[in-house]
PDB file of C-alpha atoms in Angstrom:
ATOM      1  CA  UNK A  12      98.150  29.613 109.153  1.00 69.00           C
ATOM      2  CA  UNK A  13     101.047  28.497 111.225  1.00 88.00           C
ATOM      3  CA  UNK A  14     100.841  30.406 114.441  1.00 95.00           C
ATOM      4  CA  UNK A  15     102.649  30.241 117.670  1.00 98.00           C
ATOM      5  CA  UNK A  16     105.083  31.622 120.331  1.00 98.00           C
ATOM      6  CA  UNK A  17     109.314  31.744 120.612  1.00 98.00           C
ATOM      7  CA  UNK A  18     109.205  31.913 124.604  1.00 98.00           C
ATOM      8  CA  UNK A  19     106.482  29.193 125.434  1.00 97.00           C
ATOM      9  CA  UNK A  20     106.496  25.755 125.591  1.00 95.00           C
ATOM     10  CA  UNK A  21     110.009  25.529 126.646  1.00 95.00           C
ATOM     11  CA  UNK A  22     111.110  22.258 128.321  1.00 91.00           C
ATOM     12  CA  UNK A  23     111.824  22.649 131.771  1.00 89.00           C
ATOM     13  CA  UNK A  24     114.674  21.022 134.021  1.00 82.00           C
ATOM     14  CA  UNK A  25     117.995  20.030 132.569  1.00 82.00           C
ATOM     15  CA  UNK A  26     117.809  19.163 128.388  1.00 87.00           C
ATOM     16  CA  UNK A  27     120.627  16.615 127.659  1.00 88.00           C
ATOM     17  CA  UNK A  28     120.843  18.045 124.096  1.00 89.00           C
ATOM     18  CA  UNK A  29     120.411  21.254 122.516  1.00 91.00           C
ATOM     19  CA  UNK A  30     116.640  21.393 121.361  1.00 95.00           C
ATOM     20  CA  UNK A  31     115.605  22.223 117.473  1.00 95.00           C
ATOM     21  CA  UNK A  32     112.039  22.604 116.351  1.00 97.00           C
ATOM     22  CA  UNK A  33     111.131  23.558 113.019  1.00 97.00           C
ATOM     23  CA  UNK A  34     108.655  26.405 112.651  1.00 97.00           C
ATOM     24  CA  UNK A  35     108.639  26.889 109.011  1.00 97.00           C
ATOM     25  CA  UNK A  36     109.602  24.808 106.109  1.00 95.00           C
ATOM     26  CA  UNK A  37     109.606  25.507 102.136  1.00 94.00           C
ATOM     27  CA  UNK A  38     112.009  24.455  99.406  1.00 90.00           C
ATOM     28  CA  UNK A  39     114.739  27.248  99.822  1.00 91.00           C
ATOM     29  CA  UNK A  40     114.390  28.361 103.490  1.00 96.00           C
ATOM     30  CA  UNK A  41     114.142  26.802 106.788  1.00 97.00           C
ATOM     31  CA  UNK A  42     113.281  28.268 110.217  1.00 98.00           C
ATOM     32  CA  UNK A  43     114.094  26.818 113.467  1.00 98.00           C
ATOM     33  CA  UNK A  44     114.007  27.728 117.035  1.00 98.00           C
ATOM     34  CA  UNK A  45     116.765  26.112 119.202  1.00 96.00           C
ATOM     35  CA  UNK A  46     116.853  26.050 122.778  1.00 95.00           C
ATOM     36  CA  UNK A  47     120.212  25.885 124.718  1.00 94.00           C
ATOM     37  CA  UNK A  48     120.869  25.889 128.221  1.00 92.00           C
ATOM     38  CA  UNK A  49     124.943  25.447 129.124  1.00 89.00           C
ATOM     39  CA  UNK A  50     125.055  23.306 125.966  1.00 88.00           C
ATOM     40  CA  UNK A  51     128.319  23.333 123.496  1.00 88.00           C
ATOM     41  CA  UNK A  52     129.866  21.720 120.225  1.00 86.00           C
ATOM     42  CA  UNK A  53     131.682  18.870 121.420  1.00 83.00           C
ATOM     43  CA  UNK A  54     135.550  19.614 121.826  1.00 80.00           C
ATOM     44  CA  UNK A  55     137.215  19.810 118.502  1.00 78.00           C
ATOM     45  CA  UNK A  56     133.554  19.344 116.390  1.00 88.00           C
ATOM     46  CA  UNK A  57     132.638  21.905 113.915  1.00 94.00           C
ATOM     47  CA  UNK A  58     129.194  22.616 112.108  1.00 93.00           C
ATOM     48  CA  UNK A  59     129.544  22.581 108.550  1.00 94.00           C
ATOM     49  CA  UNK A  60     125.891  23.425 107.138  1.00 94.00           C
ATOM     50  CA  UNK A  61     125.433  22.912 103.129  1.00 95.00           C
ATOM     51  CA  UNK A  62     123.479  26.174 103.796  1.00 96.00           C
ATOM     52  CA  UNK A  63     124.138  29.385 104.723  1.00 97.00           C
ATOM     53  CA  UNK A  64     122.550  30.345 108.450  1.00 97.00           C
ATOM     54  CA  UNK A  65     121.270  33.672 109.490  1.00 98.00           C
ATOM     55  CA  UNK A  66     121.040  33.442 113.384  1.00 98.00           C
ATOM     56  CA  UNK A  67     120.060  35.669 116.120  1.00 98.00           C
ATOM     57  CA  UNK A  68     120.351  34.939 119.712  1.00 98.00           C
ATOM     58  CA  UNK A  69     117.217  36.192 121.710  1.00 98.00           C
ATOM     59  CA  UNK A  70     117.550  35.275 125.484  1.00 97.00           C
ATOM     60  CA  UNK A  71     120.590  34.832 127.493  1.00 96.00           C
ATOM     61  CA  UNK A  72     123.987  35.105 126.488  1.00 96.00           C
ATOM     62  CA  UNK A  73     126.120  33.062 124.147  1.00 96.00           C
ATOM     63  CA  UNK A  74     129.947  32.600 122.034  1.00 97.00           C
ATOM     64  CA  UNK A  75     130.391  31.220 118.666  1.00 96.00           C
ATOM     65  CA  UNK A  76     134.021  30.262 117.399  1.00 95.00           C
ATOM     66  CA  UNK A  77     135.203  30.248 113.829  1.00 96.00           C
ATOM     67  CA  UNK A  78     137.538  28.046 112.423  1.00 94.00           C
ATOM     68  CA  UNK A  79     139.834  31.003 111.841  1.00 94.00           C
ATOM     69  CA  UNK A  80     140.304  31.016 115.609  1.00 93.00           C
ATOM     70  CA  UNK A  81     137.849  34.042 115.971  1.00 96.00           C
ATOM     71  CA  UNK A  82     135.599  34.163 118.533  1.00 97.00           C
ATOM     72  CA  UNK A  83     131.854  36.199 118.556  1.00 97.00           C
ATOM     73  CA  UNK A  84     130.339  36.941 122.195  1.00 97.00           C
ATOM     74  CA  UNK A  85     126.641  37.379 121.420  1.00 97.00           C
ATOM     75  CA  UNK A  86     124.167  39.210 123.977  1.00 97.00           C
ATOM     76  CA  UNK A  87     120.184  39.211 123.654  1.00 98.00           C
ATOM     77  CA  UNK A  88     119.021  40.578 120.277  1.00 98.00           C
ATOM     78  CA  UNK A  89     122.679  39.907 118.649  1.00 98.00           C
ATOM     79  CA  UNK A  90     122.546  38.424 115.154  1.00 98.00           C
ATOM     80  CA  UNK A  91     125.207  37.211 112.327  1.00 97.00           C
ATOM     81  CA  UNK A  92     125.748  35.603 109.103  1.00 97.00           C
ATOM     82  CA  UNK A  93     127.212  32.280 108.758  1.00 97.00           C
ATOM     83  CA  UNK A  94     127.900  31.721 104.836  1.00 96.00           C
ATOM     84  CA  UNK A  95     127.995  28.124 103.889  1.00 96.00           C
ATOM     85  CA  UNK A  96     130.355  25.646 105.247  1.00 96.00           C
ATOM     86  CA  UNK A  97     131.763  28.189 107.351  1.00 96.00           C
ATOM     87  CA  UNK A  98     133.171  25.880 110.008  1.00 96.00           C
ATOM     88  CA  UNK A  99     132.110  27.081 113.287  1.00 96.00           C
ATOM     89  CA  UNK A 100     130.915  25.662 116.981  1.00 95.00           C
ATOM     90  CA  UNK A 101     129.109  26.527 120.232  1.00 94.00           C
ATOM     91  CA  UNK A 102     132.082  27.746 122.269  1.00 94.00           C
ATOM     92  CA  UNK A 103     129.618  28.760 125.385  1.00 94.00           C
ATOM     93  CA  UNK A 104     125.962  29.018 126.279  1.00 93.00           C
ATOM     94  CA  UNK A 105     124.566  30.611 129.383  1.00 89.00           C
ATOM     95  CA  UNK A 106     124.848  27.820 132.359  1.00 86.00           C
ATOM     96  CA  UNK A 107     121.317  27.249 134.078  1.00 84.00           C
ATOM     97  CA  UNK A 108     119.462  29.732 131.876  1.00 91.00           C
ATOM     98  CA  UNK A 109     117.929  29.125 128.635  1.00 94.00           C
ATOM     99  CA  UNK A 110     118.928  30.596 125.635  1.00 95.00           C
ATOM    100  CA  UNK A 111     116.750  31.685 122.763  1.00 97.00           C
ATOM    101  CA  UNK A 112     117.984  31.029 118.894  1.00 97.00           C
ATOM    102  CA  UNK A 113     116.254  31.770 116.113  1.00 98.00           C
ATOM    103  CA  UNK A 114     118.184  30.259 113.136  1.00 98.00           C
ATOM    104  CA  UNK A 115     116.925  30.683 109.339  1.00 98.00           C
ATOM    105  CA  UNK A 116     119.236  28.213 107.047  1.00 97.00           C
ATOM    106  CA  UNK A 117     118.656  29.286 103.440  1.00 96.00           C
ATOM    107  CA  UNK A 118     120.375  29.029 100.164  1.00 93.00           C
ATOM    108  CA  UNK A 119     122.807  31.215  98.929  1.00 86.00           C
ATOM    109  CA  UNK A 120     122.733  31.037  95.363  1.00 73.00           C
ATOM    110  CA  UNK A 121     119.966  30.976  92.859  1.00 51.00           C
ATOM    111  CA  UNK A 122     120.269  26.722  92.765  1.00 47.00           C
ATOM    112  CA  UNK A 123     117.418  24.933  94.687  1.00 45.00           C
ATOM    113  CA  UNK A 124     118.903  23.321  97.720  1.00 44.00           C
ATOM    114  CA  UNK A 125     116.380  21.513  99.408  1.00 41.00           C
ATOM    115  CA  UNK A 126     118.753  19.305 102.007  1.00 44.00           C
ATOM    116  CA  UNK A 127     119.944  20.326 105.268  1.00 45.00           C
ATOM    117  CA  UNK A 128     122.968  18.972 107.181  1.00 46.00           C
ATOM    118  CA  UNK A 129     124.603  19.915 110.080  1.00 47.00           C
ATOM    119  CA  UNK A 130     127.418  17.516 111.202  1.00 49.00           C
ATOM    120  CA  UNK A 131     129.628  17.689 113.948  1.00 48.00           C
ATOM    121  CA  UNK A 132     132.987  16.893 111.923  1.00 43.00           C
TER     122      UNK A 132
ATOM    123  CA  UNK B  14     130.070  38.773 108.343  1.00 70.00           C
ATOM    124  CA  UNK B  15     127.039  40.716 108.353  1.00 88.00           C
ATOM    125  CA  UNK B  16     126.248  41.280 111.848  1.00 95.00           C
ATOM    126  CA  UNK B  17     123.832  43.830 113.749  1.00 98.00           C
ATOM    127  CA  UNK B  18     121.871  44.362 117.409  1.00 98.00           C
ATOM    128  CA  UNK B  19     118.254  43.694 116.316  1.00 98.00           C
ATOM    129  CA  UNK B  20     116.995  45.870 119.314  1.00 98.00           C
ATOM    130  CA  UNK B  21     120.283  48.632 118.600  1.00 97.00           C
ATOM    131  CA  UNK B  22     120.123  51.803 116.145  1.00 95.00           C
ATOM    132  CA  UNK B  23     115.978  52.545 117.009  1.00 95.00           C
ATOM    133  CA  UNK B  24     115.363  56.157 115.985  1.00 91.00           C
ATOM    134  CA  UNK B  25     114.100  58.038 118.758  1.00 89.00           C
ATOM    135  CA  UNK B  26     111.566  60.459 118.422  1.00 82.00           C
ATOM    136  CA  UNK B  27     108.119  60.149 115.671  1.00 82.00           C
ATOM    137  CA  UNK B  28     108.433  58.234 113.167  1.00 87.00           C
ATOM    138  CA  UNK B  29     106.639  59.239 110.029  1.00 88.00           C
ATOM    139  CA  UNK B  30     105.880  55.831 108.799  1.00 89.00           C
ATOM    140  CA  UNK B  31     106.925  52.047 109.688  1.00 91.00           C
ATOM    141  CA  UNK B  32     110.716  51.680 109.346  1.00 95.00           C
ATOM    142  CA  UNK B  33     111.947  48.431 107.180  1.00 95.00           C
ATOM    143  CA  UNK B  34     115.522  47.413 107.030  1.00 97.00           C
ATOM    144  CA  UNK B  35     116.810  44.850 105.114  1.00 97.00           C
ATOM    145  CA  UNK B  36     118.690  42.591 107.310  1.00 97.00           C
ATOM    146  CA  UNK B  37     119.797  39.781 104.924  1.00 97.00           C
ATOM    147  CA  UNK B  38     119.074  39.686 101.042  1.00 96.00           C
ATOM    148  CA  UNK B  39     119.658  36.338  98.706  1.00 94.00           C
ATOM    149  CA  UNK B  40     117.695  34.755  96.044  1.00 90.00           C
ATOM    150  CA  UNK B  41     114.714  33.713  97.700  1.00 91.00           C
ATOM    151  CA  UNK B  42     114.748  35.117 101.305  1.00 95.00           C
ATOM    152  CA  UNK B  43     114.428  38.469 102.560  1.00 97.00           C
ATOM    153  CA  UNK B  44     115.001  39.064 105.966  1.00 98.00           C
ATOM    154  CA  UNK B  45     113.829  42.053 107.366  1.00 98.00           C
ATOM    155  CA  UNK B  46     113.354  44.443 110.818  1.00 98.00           C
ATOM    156  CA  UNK B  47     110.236  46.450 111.213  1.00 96.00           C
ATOM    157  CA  UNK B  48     110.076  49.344 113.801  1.00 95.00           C
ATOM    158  CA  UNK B  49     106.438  50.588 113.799  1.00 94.00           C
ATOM    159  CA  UNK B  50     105.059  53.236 117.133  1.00 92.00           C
ATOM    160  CA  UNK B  51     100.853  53.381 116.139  1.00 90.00           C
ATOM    161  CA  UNK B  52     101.537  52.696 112.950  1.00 88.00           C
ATOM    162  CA  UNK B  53      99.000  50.601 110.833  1.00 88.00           C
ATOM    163  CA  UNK B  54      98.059  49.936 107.474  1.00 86.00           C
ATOM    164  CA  UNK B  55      95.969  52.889 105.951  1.00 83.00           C
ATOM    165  CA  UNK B  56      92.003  52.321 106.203  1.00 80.00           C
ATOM    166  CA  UNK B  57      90.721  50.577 103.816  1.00 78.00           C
ATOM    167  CA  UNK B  58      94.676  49.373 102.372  1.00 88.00           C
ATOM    168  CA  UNK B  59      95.875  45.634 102.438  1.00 94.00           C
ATOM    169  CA  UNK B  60      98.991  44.380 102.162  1.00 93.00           C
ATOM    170  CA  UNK B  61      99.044  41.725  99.047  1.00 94.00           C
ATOM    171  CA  UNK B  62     103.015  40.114  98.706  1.00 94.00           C
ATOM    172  CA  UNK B  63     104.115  37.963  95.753  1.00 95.00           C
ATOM    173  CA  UNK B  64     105.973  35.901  98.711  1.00 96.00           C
ATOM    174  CA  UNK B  65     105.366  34.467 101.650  1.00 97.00           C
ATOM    175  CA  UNK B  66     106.065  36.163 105.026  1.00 97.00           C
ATOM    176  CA  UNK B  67     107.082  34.554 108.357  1.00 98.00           C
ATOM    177  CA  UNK B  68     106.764  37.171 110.669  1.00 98.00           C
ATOM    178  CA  UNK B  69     107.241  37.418 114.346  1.00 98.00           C
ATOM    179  CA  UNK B  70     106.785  40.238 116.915  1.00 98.00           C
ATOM    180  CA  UNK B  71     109.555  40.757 119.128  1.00 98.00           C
ATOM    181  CA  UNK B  72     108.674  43.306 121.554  1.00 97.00           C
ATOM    182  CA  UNK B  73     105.375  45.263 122.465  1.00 96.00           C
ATOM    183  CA  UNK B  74     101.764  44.108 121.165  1.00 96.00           C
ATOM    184  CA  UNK B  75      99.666  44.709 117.777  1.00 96.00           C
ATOM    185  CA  UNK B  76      96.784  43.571 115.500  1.00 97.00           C
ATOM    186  CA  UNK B  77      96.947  41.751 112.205  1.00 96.00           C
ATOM    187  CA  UNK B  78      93.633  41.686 109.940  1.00 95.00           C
ATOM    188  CA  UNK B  79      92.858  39.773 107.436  1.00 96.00           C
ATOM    189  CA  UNK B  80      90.624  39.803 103.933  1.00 94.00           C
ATOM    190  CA  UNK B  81      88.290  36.883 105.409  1.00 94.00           C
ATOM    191  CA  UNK B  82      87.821  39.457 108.383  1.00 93.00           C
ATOM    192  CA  UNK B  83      89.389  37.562 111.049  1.00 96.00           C
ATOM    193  CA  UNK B  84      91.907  39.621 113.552  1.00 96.00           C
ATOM    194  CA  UNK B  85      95.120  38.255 115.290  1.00 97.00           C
ATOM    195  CA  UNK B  86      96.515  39.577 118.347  1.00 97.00           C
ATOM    196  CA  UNK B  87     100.442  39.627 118.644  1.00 97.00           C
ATOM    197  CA  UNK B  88     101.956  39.562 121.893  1.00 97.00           C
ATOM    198  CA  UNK B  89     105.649  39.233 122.145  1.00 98.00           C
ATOM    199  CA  UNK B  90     107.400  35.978 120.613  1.00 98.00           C
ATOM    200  CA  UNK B  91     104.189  35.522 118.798  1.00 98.00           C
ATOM    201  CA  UNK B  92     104.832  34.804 115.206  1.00 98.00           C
ATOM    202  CA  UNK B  93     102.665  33.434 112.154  1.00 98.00           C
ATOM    203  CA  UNK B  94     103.462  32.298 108.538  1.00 97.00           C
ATOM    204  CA  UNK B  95     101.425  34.458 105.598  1.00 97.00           C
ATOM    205  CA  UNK B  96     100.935  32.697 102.670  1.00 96.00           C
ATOM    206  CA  UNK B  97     101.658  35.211  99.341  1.00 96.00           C
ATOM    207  CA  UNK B  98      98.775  36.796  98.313  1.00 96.00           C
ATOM    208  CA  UNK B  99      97.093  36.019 101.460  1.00 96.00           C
ATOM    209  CA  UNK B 100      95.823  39.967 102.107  1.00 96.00           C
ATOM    210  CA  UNK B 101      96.608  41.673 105.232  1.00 96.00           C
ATOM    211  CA  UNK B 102      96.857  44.677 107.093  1.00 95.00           C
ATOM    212  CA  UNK B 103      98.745  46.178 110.330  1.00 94.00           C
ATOM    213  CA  UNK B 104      95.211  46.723 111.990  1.00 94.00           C
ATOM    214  CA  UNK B 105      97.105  48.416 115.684  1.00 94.00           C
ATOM    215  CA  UNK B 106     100.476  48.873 117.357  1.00 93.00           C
ATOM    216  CA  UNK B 107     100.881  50.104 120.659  1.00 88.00           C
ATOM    217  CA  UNK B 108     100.886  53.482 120.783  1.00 86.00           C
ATOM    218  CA  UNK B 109     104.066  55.895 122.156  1.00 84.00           C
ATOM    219  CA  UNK B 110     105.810  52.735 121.982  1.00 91.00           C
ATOM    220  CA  UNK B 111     108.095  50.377 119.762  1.00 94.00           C
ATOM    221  CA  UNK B 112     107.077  47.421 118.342  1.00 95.00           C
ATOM    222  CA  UNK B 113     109.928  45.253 117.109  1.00 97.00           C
ATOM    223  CA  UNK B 114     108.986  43.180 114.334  1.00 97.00           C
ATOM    224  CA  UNK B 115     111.360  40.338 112.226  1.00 98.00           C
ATOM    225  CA  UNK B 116     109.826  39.486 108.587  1.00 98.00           C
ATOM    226  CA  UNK B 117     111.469  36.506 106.318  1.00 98.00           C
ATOM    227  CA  UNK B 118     109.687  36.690 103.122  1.00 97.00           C
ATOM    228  CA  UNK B 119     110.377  33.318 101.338  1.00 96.00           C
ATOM    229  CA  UNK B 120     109.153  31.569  98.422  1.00 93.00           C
ATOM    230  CA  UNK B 121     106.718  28.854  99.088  1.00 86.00           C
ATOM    231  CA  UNK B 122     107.386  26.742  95.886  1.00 73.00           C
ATOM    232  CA  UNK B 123     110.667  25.857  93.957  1.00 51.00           C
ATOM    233  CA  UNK B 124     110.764  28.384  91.075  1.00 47.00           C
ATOM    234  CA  UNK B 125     113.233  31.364  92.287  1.00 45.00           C
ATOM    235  CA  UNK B 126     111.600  34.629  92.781  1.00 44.00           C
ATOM    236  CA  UNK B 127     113.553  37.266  93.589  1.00 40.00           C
ATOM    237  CA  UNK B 128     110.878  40.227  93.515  1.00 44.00           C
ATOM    238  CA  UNK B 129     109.875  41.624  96.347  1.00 45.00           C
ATOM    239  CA  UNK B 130     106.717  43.908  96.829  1.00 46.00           C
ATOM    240  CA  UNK B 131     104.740  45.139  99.222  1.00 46.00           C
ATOM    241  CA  UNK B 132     101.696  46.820  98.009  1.00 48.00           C
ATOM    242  CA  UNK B 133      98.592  48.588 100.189  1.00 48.00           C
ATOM    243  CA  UNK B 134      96.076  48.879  97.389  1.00 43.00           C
TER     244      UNK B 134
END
């Protein structure tokens, strides 16, 4: 049985990228723990996933922005919605403090959709 | 956009049994909060799901048994994948307090399954 912990083994010291890990895989759903600390989309990059992404934010503080020019100010415990290649980005991430995601990417639909993108367009 | 606090909107007071709220619904995932305070699976009752639960514990501690007799202690962040029909019961949850709990029941395998049960038999 996979077992394990959201707030250990987290990197110390500066993390040139966000960090993803993978805690549970199956055909339809996928669950991942990401680990930001001051990190953003690149200027002008959105994520377009091919599924939709239910995300909470559990440490720290953080802003998403939509494509629609909206703009979501999460605090610890906050979670949304993100349908399917609903173009959105990073805006801000706690400096010097790590934030806690918990992001599950699953399908929308009834149709199988075993791939996972995200791309910085 | 579905959107929510996952440690807002706690009921105070007693709680006659464990509180689930559906957080998320599509096809094949579930995602769910769980407020229990003492709460545990009756005597003698396990818990036998036609899906697979990822669970994690979010704050306060508690006790997960299962059929083959073996016991797992949850401290906060801890989480662990159930397979379906893997048999289990809330064994203990702190007491006078409340234990924040996230479930994503999933499918394991490719063929859509959108029941959803949770029998103590």
């Amino acid at each position: 049985m996979k077992s394990g912990n959201l707030f250990r083994n987290i990197p110390a010291g500066q993390l040139k990228d966000e960090l993803f890990e993978t805690l549970n895989q199956s055909e339809n759903t996928l669950i991942e723990r990401i680990i930001s600390r001051g990190h953003k989309t690149p200027d002008h990059g959105w994520c377009d996933q091919t599924r939709a992404e239910w995300v909470v934010l559990l440490e720290r503080s953080a802003e998403l922005e939509f494509e629609d020019g909206s703009i979501t100010h999460l605090e610890k415990g906050d979670y949304l919605d993100i349908p399917a290649h609903c173009k959105h980005r990073v805006r801000w991430t706690s400096p010097d403090e790590t934030c806690v995601w918990l992001a599950i990417h699953y399908c929308q639909d009834e149709s199988p959709d075993s791939s996972h993108s995200k791309t910085a367009s």
